[in-house]
CSV table of C-alpha atoms in Angstrom, one decimal:
chain,number,residue,atom,x,y,z
A,295,MET,CA,-2.2,20.9,-18.3
A,296,ILE,CA,1.3,19.5,-18.7
A,297,ALA,CA,1.3,17.9,-22.3
A,298,VAL,CA,3.4,14.7,-22.2
A,299,SER,CA,5.6,15.4,-25.2
A,300,THR,CA,8.2,12.6,-24.1
A,301,LEU,CA,6.0,9.8,-25.5
A,302,LYS,CA,4.9,11.8,-28.6
A,303,GLY,CA,4.4,9.2,-31.6
A,304,LYS,CA,4.7,6.2,-29.3
A,305,LYS,CA,2.0,3.7,-28.4
A,306,VAL,CA,1.1,4.1,-24.7
A,307,ALA,CA,-1.4,1.8,-22.7
A,308,LEU,CA,-3.1,3.2,-19.8
A,309,PHE,CA,-5.2,1.5,-17.2
A,310,GLY,CA,-7.1,3.4,-14.6
A,311,LEU,CA,-9.6,6.2,-15.4
A,312,GLY,CA,-10.6,7.8,-12.2
A,313,GLY,CA,-9.8,11.3,-11.7
A,314,SER,CA,-5.7,11.5,-12.0
A,315,GLY,CA,-6.0,8.5,-14.8
A,316,LEU,CA,-8.3,10.4,-17.0
A,317,ALA,CA,-6.1,13.6,-16.6
A,318,THR,CA,-2.9,11.5,-17.3
A,319,ALA,CA,-4.7,9.9,-20.5
A,320,GLN,CA,-5.7,13.7,-21.6
A,321,ALA,CA,-2.0,14.7,-21.0
A,322,LEU,CA,-0.7,12.0,-23.1
A,323,VAL,CA,-3.1,12.6,-25.9
A,324,ALA,CA,-2.3,16.3,-25.8
A,325,GLY,CA,1.3,15.4,-26.2
A,326,GLY,CA,0.8,13.3,-29.3
A,327,ALA,CA,1.2,9.9,-27.9
A,328,GLU,CA,-1.2,7.0,-29.2
A,329,VAL,CA,-3.0,6.1,-26.3
A,330,THR,CA,-5.1,2.9,-25.4
A,331,ALA,CA,-6.8,3.4,-22.2
A,332,TRP,CA,-9.1,1.1,-20.3
A,333,ASP,CA,-10.8,0.4,-16.8
A,334,ASP,CA,-12.7,-2.1,-15.1
A,335,ASN,CA,-15.6,0.5,-14.6
A,336,PRO,CA,-17.6,0.8,-17.7
A,337,ASP,CA,-18.8,4.3,-16.6
A,338,SER,CA,-15.1,5.5,-16.5
A,339,VAL,CA,-14.4,4.2,-20.1
A,340,ALA,CA,-17.5,5.9,-21.2
A,341,LYS,CA,-16.4,9.1,-19.7
A,342,ALA,CA,-12.9,8.7,-21.1
A,343,THR,CA,-14.3,8.0,-24.6
A,344,ASP,CA,-16.6,11.1,-24.3
A,345,ALA,CA,-13.5,13.2,-23.3
A,346,GLY,CA,-11.7,12.1,-26.7
A,347,VAL,CA,-9.4,9.5,-25.1
A,348,PRO,CA,-9.2,6.3,-27.3
A,349,THR,CA,-10.3,3.4,-25.2
A,350,ALA,CA,-10.1,-0.4,-25.7
A,351,ASN,CA,-10.0,-3.5,-23.8
A,352,LEU,CA,-6.2,-4.1,-23.0
A,353,HIS,CA,-6.6,-7.8,-22.9
A,354,GLY,CA,-7.0,-7.5,-26.6
A,355,ILE,CA,-4.1,-5.4,-27.6
A,356,ASP,CA,-0.4,-6.5,-29.0
A,357,TRP,CA,1.6,-5.4,-25.7
A,358,ARG,CA,5.0,-5.9,-27.8
A,359,ALA,CA,4.2,-2.9,-29.7
A,360,TYR,CA,3.6,-0.5,-26.8
A,361,ALA,CA,6.5,1.8,-25.4
A,362,ALA,CA,5.2,2.1,-22.1
A,363,PHE,CA,2.3,1.1,-19.8
A,364,VAL,CA,0.8,4.0,-17.4
A,365,LEU,CA,-0.8,2.5,-14.3
A,366,SER,CA,-2.9,4.5,-12.0
A,367,PRO,CA,-1.5,4.6,-8.4
A,368,GLY,CA,-4.7,3.0,-7.0
A,369,VAL,CA,-4.3,-0.3,-8.8
A,370,PRO,CA,-2.0,-3.0,-7.4
A,371,LEU,CA,1.4,-3.3,-8.7
A,372,THR,CA,2.9,-6.2,-6.6
A,373,HIS,CA,0.5,-6.8,-3.5
A,374,PRO,CA,-1.7,-8.6,-2.6
A,375,LYS,CA,-1.2,-9.6,-6.3
A,376,PRO,CA,-0.3,-7.7,-9.4
A,377,HIS,CA,-3.3,-6.6,-11.5
A,378,TRP,CA,-3.7,-8.6,-14.6
A,379,THR,CA,-2.5,-5.4,-16.7
A,380,VAL,CA,0.5,-5.6,-14.7
A,381,ASP,CA,1.2,-9.3,-15.7
A,382,LEU,CA,0.7,-8.6,-19.4
A,383,ALA,CA,3.0,-5.7,-19.4
A,384,HIS,CA,5.7,-7.6,-17.6
A,385,ALA,CA,5.3,-10.5,-20.0
A,386,ALA,CA,5.7,-8.2,-23.0
A,387,GLY,CA,8.9,-6.3,-21.4
A,388,VAL,CA,6.9,-3.0,-21.3
A,389,GLU,CA,8.1,-0.4,-18.7
A,390,ILE,CA,5.2,0.4,-16.0
A,391,ILE,CA,5.1,4.0,-14.8
A,392,GLY,CA,2.6,6.4,-13.4
A,393,ASP,CA,1.8,10.0,-13.6
A,394,VAL,CA,4.5,11.5,-11.2
A,395,GLU,CA,7.3,9.8,-13.7
A,396,LEU,CA,5.5,11.4,-16.6
A,397,PHE,CA,6.0,14.6,-14.7
A,398,VAL,CA,9.6,14.3,-13.9
A,399,ARG,CA,10.5,13.1,-17.4
A,400,GLU,CA,8.8,16.4,-18.9
A,401,ARG,CA,10.6,18.4,-16.5
A,402,ARG,CA,13.8,17.0,-17.4
A,403,ALA,CA,13.0,17.7,-21.2
A,404,GLN,CA,11.7,20.9,-20.7
A,405,ALA,CA,13.0,22.9,-17.9
A,406,PRO,CA,15.5,20.7,-15.9
A,407,ASP,CA,16.4,23.5,-13.5
A,408,CYS,CA,12.8,24.1,-12.7
A,409,PRO,CA,12.7,23.8,-8.8
A,410,PHE,CA,10.8,20.7,-7.8
A,411,ILE,CA,10.0,19.8,-4.1
A,412,ALA,CA,8.7,16.1,-3.5
A,413,ILE,CA,7.1,15.2,-0.1
A,414,THR,CA,6.4,11.8,1.3
A,415,GLY,CA,6.0,10.2,4.6
A,416,THR,CA,3.4,8.1,6.4
A,417,ASN,CA,2.0,11.1,8.6
A,418,GLY,CA,2.1,14.9,7.9
A,419,LYS,CA,2.8,15.1,4.3
A,420,SER,CA,-0.2,17.0,3.2
A,421,THR,CA,0.1,19.8,5.8
A,422,THR,CA,3.9,20.1,4.9
A,423,THR,CA,3.3,20.2,1.4
A,424,ALA,CA,0.7,22.8,1.7
A,425,LEU,CA,2.8,24.8,4.1
A,426,ILE,CA,5.9,24.8,1.7
A,427,ALA,CA,3.5,25.9,-1.1
A,428,HIS,CA,2.1,28.7,1.1
A,429,ILE,CA,5.7,30.1,2.0
A,430,LEU,CA,6.6,30.1,-1.8
A,431,LYS,CA,3.6,31.8,-2.7
A,432,GLU,CA,3.5,34.4,0.0
A,433,SER,CA,7.2,35.1,-1.1
A,434,GLY,CA,5.9,35.9,-4.6
A,435,ARG,CA,6.9,33.0,-6.5
A,436,ASP,CA,5.0,31.3,-9.3
A,437,THR,CA,4.0,28.0,-7.3
A,438,GLN,CA,2.3,24.8,-8.5
A,439,LEU,CA,0.7,22.6,-5.8
A,440,GLY,CA,-0.2,19.0,-6.6
A,441,GLY,CA,0.1,15.2,-6.4
A,442,ASN,CA,-1.4,13.0,-3.8
A,443,ILE,CA,-2.9,16.2,-1.9
A,444,GLY,CA,-5.8,16.2,-4.5
A,445,THR,CA,-4.7,17.7,-7.7
A,446,ALA,CA,-3.5,15.5,-10.4
A,447,VAL,CA,0.3,16.4,-11.3
A,448,LEU,CA,-0.4,16.4,-15.1
A,449,THR,CA,-3.2,19.2,-14.5
A,450,LEU,CA,-0.7,21.7,-13.2
A,451,ASP,CA,1.0,24.3,-15.3
A,452,PRO,CA,4.0,23.2,-17.2
A,453,PRO,CA,7.5,23.0,-15.9
A,454,LYS,CA,9.4,26.4,-16.9
A,455,ALA,CA,12.4,28.6,-15.7
A,456,GLY,CA,11.1,30.2,-12.1
A,457,ARG,CA,8.3,28.2,-11.6
A,458,PHE,CA,8.2,26.0,-8.5
A,459,HIS,CA,6.5,22.6,-8.6
A,460,VAL,CA,5.5,21.3,-4.8
A,461,VAL,CA,4.2,17.9,-5.3
A,462,GLU,CA,3.0,15.3,-2.6
A,463,CYS,CA,3.9,11.9,-3.2
A,464,SER,CA,2.3,8.6,-1.9
A,465,SER,CA,4.2,5.3,-1.7
A,466,TYR,CA,2.2,4.0,-4.8
A,467,GLN,CA,3.4,7.1,-6.8
A,468,ILE,CA,6.8,6.7,-6.0
A,469,ASP,CA,6.7,2.9,-6.9
A,470,LEU,CA,5.7,4.0,-10.2
A,471,ALA,CA,8.5,6.6,-10.7
A,472,PRO,CA,11.8,5.0,-11.3
A,473,THR,CA,13.5,8.3,-12.0
A,474,LEU,CA,12.2,10.8,-9.6
A,475,ASN,CA,14.8,13.4,-9.0
A,476,PRO,CA,13.3,16.5,-7.1
A,477,THR,CA,15.6,19.5,-6.4
A,478,ALA,CA,14.6,18.8,-2.4
A,479,GLY,CA,13.0,15.5,-1.5
A,480,ILE,CA,11.3,15.2,2.0
A,481,LEU,CA,10.7,11.9,4.0
A,482,LEU,CA,9.0,12.9,7.2
A,483,ASN,CA,8.7,9.7,8.8
A,484,LEU,CA,7.7,5.8,8.5
A,485,THR,CA,5.2,3.8,10.5
A,486,PRO,CA,3.2,0.7,9.1
A,487,ASP,CA,0.9,1.6,6.6
A,488,HIS,CA,-0.3,0.1,3.4
A,489,LEU,CA,1.3,-3.0,4.0
A,490,ASP,CA,-1.6,-4.6,2.0
A,491,ARG,CA,-0.1,-3.1,-1.1
A,492,HIS,CA,3.5,-3.5,-0.1
A,493,GLY,CA,3.9,-6.8,1.7
A,494,THR,CA,6.2,-5.8,4.3
A,495,MET,CA,7.4,-2.8,6.3
A,496,GLN,CA,10.8,-3.0,4.7
A,497,HIS,CA,9.3,-3.1,1.2
A,498,TYR,CA,7.2,-0.1,2.1
A,499,ALA,CA,10.5,1.8,3.5
A,500,ASP,CA,12.4,0.8,0.5
A,501,ILE,CA,9.9,2.5,-1.9
A,502,LYS,CA,9.7,5.8,0.3
A,503,GLU,CA,13.6,5.7,0.3
A,504,ARG,CA,13.5,6.3,-3.5
A,505,LEU,CA,12.4,9.9,-3.5
A,506,VAL,CA,15.2,11.2,-1.2
A,507,ALA,CA,17.9,8.9,-2.9
A,508,GLY,CA,17.4,10.7,-6.0
A,509,SER,CA,17.1,14.2,-4.8
A,510,GLY,CA,19.4,17.1,-4.9
A,511,THR,CA,18.9,17.8,-1.4
A,512,ALA,CA,17.3,15.0,0.9
A,513,ILE,CA,15.4,15.8,3.9
A,514,VAL,CA,14.6,13.3,6.4
A,515,GLY,CA,13.0,12.9,9.6
A,516,VAL,CA,15.1,10.8,11.7
A,517,ASP,CA,12.8,10.1,14.7
A,518,ASP,CA,12.0,6.6,13.7
A,519,SER,CA,14.6,3.8,13.1
A,520,PHE,CA,13.6,3.0,9.4
A,521,SER,CA,13.9,6.9,8.3
A,522,ALA,CA,17.2,7.3,10.4
A,523,LEU,CA,18.8,4.3,8.6
A,524,ILE,CA,17.7,5.7,5.1
A,525,ALA,CA,19.5,9.1,5.9
A,526,ASP,CA,22.7,7.3,6.6
A,527,ARG,CA,22.4,5.3,3.4
A,528,VAL,CA,21.5,8.1,1.2
A,529,GLU,CA,24.2,10.3,2.7
A,530,ARG,CA,26.9,7.5,2.3
A,531,ALA,CA,25.9,7.5,-1.4
A,532,GLY,CA,26.9,11.0,-1.9
A,533,THR,CA,23.6,12.7,-1.4
A,534,LYS,CA,23.3,16.1,0.7
A,535,VAL,CA,21.0,15.2,3.6
A,536,VAL,CA,19.5,17.7,6.1
A,537,ARG,CA,18.2,15.7,8.9
A,538,ILE,CA,15.1,16.9,11.0
A,539,SER,CA,13.7,15.9,14.4
A,540,ARG,CA,11.0,16.6,16.6
A,541,ARG,CA,12.4,14.7,19.6
A,542,HIS,CA,16.4,14.9,19.4
A,543,VAL,CA,18.9,17.5,19.5
A,544,LEU,CA,20.9,17.3,16.4
A,545,ALA,CA,24.5,18.3,15.9
A,546,ASP,CA,23.4,19.0,12.3
A,547,GLY,CA,20.1,19.8,11.0
A,548,ILE,CA,16.9,21.3,12.2
A,549,HIS,CA,15.1,20.2,15.3
A,550,ALA,CA,12.4,21.2,17.6
A,551,ASP,CA,12.7,22.3,21.2
A,552,GLY,CA,9.1,22.6,22.0
A,553,SER,CA,7.6,25.4,19.9
A,554,ARG,CA,11.2,26.7,19.1
A,555,ILE,CA,12.7,25.5,15.9
A,556,LEU,CA,16.8,25.3,15.9
A,557,GLN,CA,19.2,25.1,13.1
A,558,ALA,CA,22.2,23.3,13.9
A,559,HIS,CA,25.7,23.2,12.4
A,560,GLY,CA,28.7,21.6,13.8
A,561,GLY,CA,27.1,21.2,17.1
A,562,THR,CA,26.1,24.8,17.7
A,563,SER,CA,22.4,25.5,17.4
A,564,ARG,CA,20.6,29.0,16.6
A,565,LEU,CA,16.8,30.0,17.0
A,566,PHE,CA,15.5,29.8,13.4
A,567,VAL,CA,11.6,30.7,14.5
A,568,ASP,CA,9.4,30.2,17.4
A,569,LEU,CA,6.0,28.7,16.4
A,570,ASP,CA,4.2,29.9,19.7
A,571,GLY,CA,1.1,31.7,18.9
A,572,ILE,CA,1.0,30.4,15.3
A,573,GLN,CA,-2.6,28.4,16.0
A,574,THR,CA,-2.1,26.3,12.6
A,575,LEU,CA,1.2,24.9,13.6
A,576,ARG,CA,0.3,23.7,17.2
A,577,GLY,CA,1.9,20.5,18.5
A,578,GLY,CA,5.1,18.5,18.0
A,579,HIS,CA,3.9,17.0,14.8
A,580,ASN,CA,3.8,20.5,13.1
A,581,ALA,CA,7.1,21.2,14.6
A,582,GLN,CA,8.5,18.4,12.3
A,583,ASN,CA,6.3,19.7,9.6
A,584,ALA,CA,7.6,23.2,10.0
A,585,ALA,CA,11.1,21.9,10.2
A,586,ALA,CA,10.9,20.2,6.9
A,587,ALA,CA,9.3,23.0,5.3
A,588,ILE,CA,12.3,25.3,6.5
A,589,ALA,CA,14.7,22.9,5.2
A,590,ALA,CA,13.0,22.5,1.8
A,591,CYS,CA,12.6,26.5,1.1
A,592,LEU,CA,16.2,27.0,2.2
A,593,ALA,CA,17.5,24.6,-0.4
A,594,VAL,CA,15.5,26.2,-3.1
A,595,GLY,CA,16.8,29.7,-2.3
A,596,VAL,CA,14.0,31.2,-0.4
A,597,SER,CA,15.4,33.7,2.4
A,598,GLU,CA,15.1,33.0,6.0
A,599,ASP,CA,12.7,36.2,6.4
A,600,GLU,CA,10.4,34.9,3.8
A,601,ILE,CA,10.1,31.6,5.4
A,602,ARG,CA,9.4,33.1,8.8
A,603,GLN,CA,6.6,35.2,7.3
A,604,GLY,CA,5.0,32.4,5.4
A,605,LEU,CA,5.1,30.4,8.4
A,606,ALA,CA,3.3,33.2,10.6
A,607,SER,CA,0.6,33.6,7.9
A,608,PHE,CA,-0.1,29.8,7.3
A,609,PRO,CA,-3.9,29.3,7.3
A,610,GLY,CA,-3.6,25.6,8.0
A,611,LEU,CA,-5.0,22.8,5.9
A,612,LYS,CA,-8.8,22.5,5.8
A,613,HIS,CA,-10.3,19.8,8.2
A,614,ARG,CA,-6.9,19.2,9.8
A,615,MET,CA,-6.6,20.9,13.1
A,616,GLN,CA,-8.1,23.9,11.5
A,617,PRO,CA,-9.0,26.8,14.1
A,618,VAL,CA,-12.4,27.9,12.4
A,619,GLY,CA,-14.0,30.1,15.2
A,620,ARG,CA,-13.5,31.9,18.3
A,621,LYS,CA,-15.7,33.0,21.4
A,622,GLY,CA,-13.7,34.7,24.1
A,623,ALA,CA,-11.2,32.1,25.6
A,624,VAL,CA,-12.9,29.3,23.5
A,625,VAL,CA,-11.5,28.2,20.2
A,626,PHE,CA,-13.4,26.0,17.9
A,627,VAL,CA,-11.2,23.3,16.0
A,628,ASN,CA,-12.1,21.2,12.9
A,629,ASP,CA,-10.1,18.2,12.8
A,630,SER,CA,-12.6,16.2,10.7
A,631,LYS,CA,-10.0,14.5,8.7
A,632,ALA,CA,-8.8,12.6,11.9
A,633,THR,CA,-10.9,9.4,10.9
A,634,ASN,CA,-9.3,6.9,13.3
A,635,ALA,CA,-7.4,6.9,16.7
A,636,ASP,CA,-3.8,7.7,15.5
A,637,ALA,CA,-5.1,10.6,13.5
A,638,ALA,CA,-6.8,12.1,16.2
A,639,ALA,CA,-3.8,11.8,18.8
A,640,PRO,CA,-2.0,15.0,17.4
A,641,ALA,CA,-5.1,17.3,17.9
A,642,LEU,CA,-5.5,15.8,21.4
A,643,SER,CA,-2.1,16.2,22.1
A,644,SER,CA,-2.0,19.9,21.1
A,645,TYR,CA,-4.5,21.7,23.6
A,646,GLU,CA,-4.7,21.4,27.2
A,647,ARG,CA,-8.5,21.7,28.0
A,648,ILE,CA,-10.7,20.1,25.3
A,649,TYR,CA,-14.3,19.6,24.8
A,650,TRP,CA,-14.1,16.7,22.4
A,651,ILE,CA,-16.7,15.9,19.8
A,652,ALA,CA,-15.8,12.3,18.8
A,653,GLY,CA,-17.7,9.4,17.0
A,654,GLY,CA,-19.0,8.0,13.7
A,655,LEU,CA,-18.5,4.8,12.1
A,656,PRO,CA,-16.1,3.2,14.3
A,657,LYS,CA,-12.7,1.8,13.1
A,658,GLU,CA,-10.9,-1.1,14.5
A,659,GLY,CA,-9.3,-0.6,17.9
A,660,GLY,CA,-11.5,2.0,19.0
A,661,ILE,CA,-10.1,5.1,21.1
A,662,THR,CA,-8.3,3.0,23.8
A,663,SER,CA,-4.9,4.2,22.4
A,664,LEU,CA,-5.9,7.7,23.2
A,665,SER,CA,-6.1,7.2,26.9
A,666,PRO,CA,-3.1,9.2,27.6
A,667,PHE,CA,-5.0,12.2,26.4
A,668,PHE,CA,-8.0,11.6,28.5
A,669,PRO,CA,-6.8,14.0,31.5
A,670,LYS,CA,-6.9,16.8,29.0
A,671,ILE,CA,-10.5,16.2,28.0
A,672,VAL,CA,-12.9,18.2,30.0
A,673,LYS,CA,-16.0,16.4,28.5
A,674,ALA,CA,-16.7,14.2,25.5
A,675,TYR,CA,-19.6,14.6,23.3
A,676,LEU,CA,-20.4,11.4,21.5
A,677,ILE,CA,-22.1,11.0,18.0
A,678,GLY,CA,-22.8,8.3,15.6
A,679,GLU,CA,-22.6,4.5,15.6
A,680,ALA,CA,-19.3,4.4,17.7
A,681,ALA,CA,-21.0,6.5,20.8
A,682,PRO,CA,-21.9,3.5,22.9
A,683,ALA,CA,-18.7,1.8,22.4
A,684,PHE,CA,-16.7,5.1,23.1
A,685,ALA,CA,-18.7,5.8,26.0
A,686,ALA,CA,-17.8,2.3,27.5
A,687,THR,CA,-14.1,3.2,26.8
A,688,LEU,CA,-14.1,6.5,28.4
A,689,GLY,CA,-16.1,4.9,31.7
A,690,GLU,CA,-15.4,7.1,34.7
A,691,ALA,CA,-12.1,8.4,33.3
A,692,VAL,CA,-13.8,11.2,31.2
A,693,PRO,CA,-17.1,12.8,31.8
A,694,TYR,CA,-19.3,12.1,28.5
A,695,GLU,CA,-22.6,12.7,27.0
A,696,ILE,CA,-24.2,10.7,24.0
A,697,SER,CA,-25.4,13.7,21.8
A,698,GLY,CA,-26.2,11.7,18.9
A,699,THR,CA,-25.9,14.3,16.4
A,700,LEU,CA,-23.0,16.8,15.3
A,701,GLU,CA,-25.5,19.7,15.6
A,702,LYS,CA,-26.3,18.9,19.2
A,703,ALA,CA,-22.7,18.1,20.1
A,704,VAL,CA,-21.7,21.5,19.1
A,705,ALA,CA,-24.2,23.4,20.8
A,706,HIS,CA,-23.8,21.5,23.9
A,707,ALA,CA,-19.7,21.5,23.9
A,708,ALA,CA,-20.0,25.4,23.2
A,709,ALA,CA,-22.4,26.1,26.0
A,710,ASP,CA,-20.1,24.1,28.4
A,711,ALA,CA,-17.0,25.6,27.6
A,712,GLU,CA,-18.1,29.2,27.7
A,713,GLY,CA,-19.7,28.4,31.1
A,714,ASP,CA,-17.0,26.8,32.8
A,715,GLY,CA,-15.0,30.1,33.7
A,716,LYS,CA,-11.7,28.4,33.8
A,717,GLY,CA,-9.9,30.0,30.7
A,718,ALA,CA,-8.5,28.9,27.4
A,719,ALA,CA,-10.4,25.9,26.1
A,720,ALA,CA,-10.7,24.0,22.8
A,721,VAL,CA,-14.4,22.7,21.3
A,722,MET,CA,-12.8,20.2,19.0
A,723,LEU,CA,-14.2,17.8,16.3
A,724,SER,CA,-11.7,15.1,16.1
A,725,PRO,CA,-13.9,11.9,15.5
A,726,ALA,CA,-11.4,9.3,15.5
A,727,CYS,CA,-13.9,7.5,13.3
A,728,ALA,CA,-15.1,7.5,9.7
A,729,SER,CA,-17.9,9.7,8.5
A,730,PHE,CA,-19.8,7.2,6.5
A,731,ASP,CA,-22.7,6.5,9.2
A,732,GLN,CA,-23.8,10.3,9.1
A,733,TYR,CA,-22.1,11.9,6.2
A,734,LYS,CA,-20.7,11.2,2.8
A,735,ASN,CA,-17.1,12.2,3.6
A,736,PHE,CA,-14.9,13.7,6.1
A,737,GLU,CA,-15.1,17.0,4.1
A,738,ILE,CA,-18.6,17.4,4.3
A,739,ARG,CA,-18.8,16.6,8.1
A,740,GLY,CA,-16.1,19.3,8.6
A,741,ASP,CA,-18.2,21.7,6.9
A,742,ALA,CA,-21.3,20.8,8.8
A,743,PHE,CA,-19.1,21.4,11.9
A,744,VAL,CA,-18.0,24.8,10.8
A,745,THR,CA,-21.7,25.6,9.8
A,746,HIS,CA,-23.0,24.8,13.2
A,747,VAL,CA,-20.2,27.0,15.0
A,748,GLN,CA,-21.3,29.8,12.5
A,749,GLY,CA,-24.7,29.5,13.8
A,750,LEU,CA,-23.6,30.0,17.5
A,751,GLN,CA,-24.1,33.4,18.9
A,752,GLY,CA,-21.2,35.6,19.4
A,753,VAL,CA,-18.7,33.5,17.6
A,754,THR,CA,-16.1,35.3,15.4
A,755,MET,CA,-15.2,33.0,12.4
A,756,LEU,CA,-11.4,32.4,11.6
A,757,ILE,CA,-12.1,31.1,8.1
């Protein structure tokens, strides 16, 4: 745990006592702050009280006595309308911050030179975060991994000289971190997302820009117009910018040419690494993730050879295009995290012959947007509530069966893939649907897929 000493002896209000919120409250208490915490859920309040966190309804406190208000990132700050606690804090002139801001203040106070890499973007940030942390760990460095990837940042070990912190940041967390200043900050890309919480695409982009604007080295993907403009603005403001691209040849920066990652300077490019053969980094989206990881690791002093070794040994992120088993020329791929069509596209784009397991609780729009990948699909195996609608979309373009259950889909897809005799193929769970009609969450669905693959005769498991 990182005990938050920067608010020692001061009154701090906190709202939101879920996983990260409770961890934040405990970190504040451990650092000596006078905490008053609350949540709209009585069970969360009771759990916090039992954990030794002082609780009281924030409607009844004297807000003018408080030095700070710590808001959980899941609670609306601005849109669709501010939470009632936000209105009360604003009225009293109390600053509103989040757990990432508490971390960066503690880092400045305790170990300002401690390397800190922060990652954001609409897509790919979890894989990039995990890849950077893997490269650092494999090179023997003391590495802490957390943030939006699933481990609350204040539960990590404290900043100190030689310790590297790799933190995934959502737009909500950045919005609550006004002095965010990583050693290396990454903005991968920007597409419309969370606009119910940010109002407009421009406001969403403005929030994301803060992460790289405060960085020692700003690493920016320039394949979309919003991010390209951000790179230009940040550079004009005096920040060192490393541009990355999966689509364009860059005169300066790091870009992809298929699986080849090239480093350019002054219009001259050289091969840095070829990702061909690294199953966990297949596809153009992973070329961008690798380019970002390379740039960040170079910025914090990792050698080129250490980076190449880390890329080659990356195990992948669980449930995201994760190769889990192999039988002859057939690879079994767990992409359970693909809970909508856009999320399924990277996996479908990364293999040439696919036995596709899809379906579950359908999302708006279905799978129509995936039609460019239909020629790659040898056959589809449809499960869950979405099966009839997906069958109608596939029509005569893709052979399909309505398998009903994941277990049947795996068995039938494996048998068909093994029996077609046409070489390399992927049996892929990339549902393009939520899991809730059959499974509690995508993790359980992905684990079930792995179990069913493990039960097949002759499969060599890769995990």
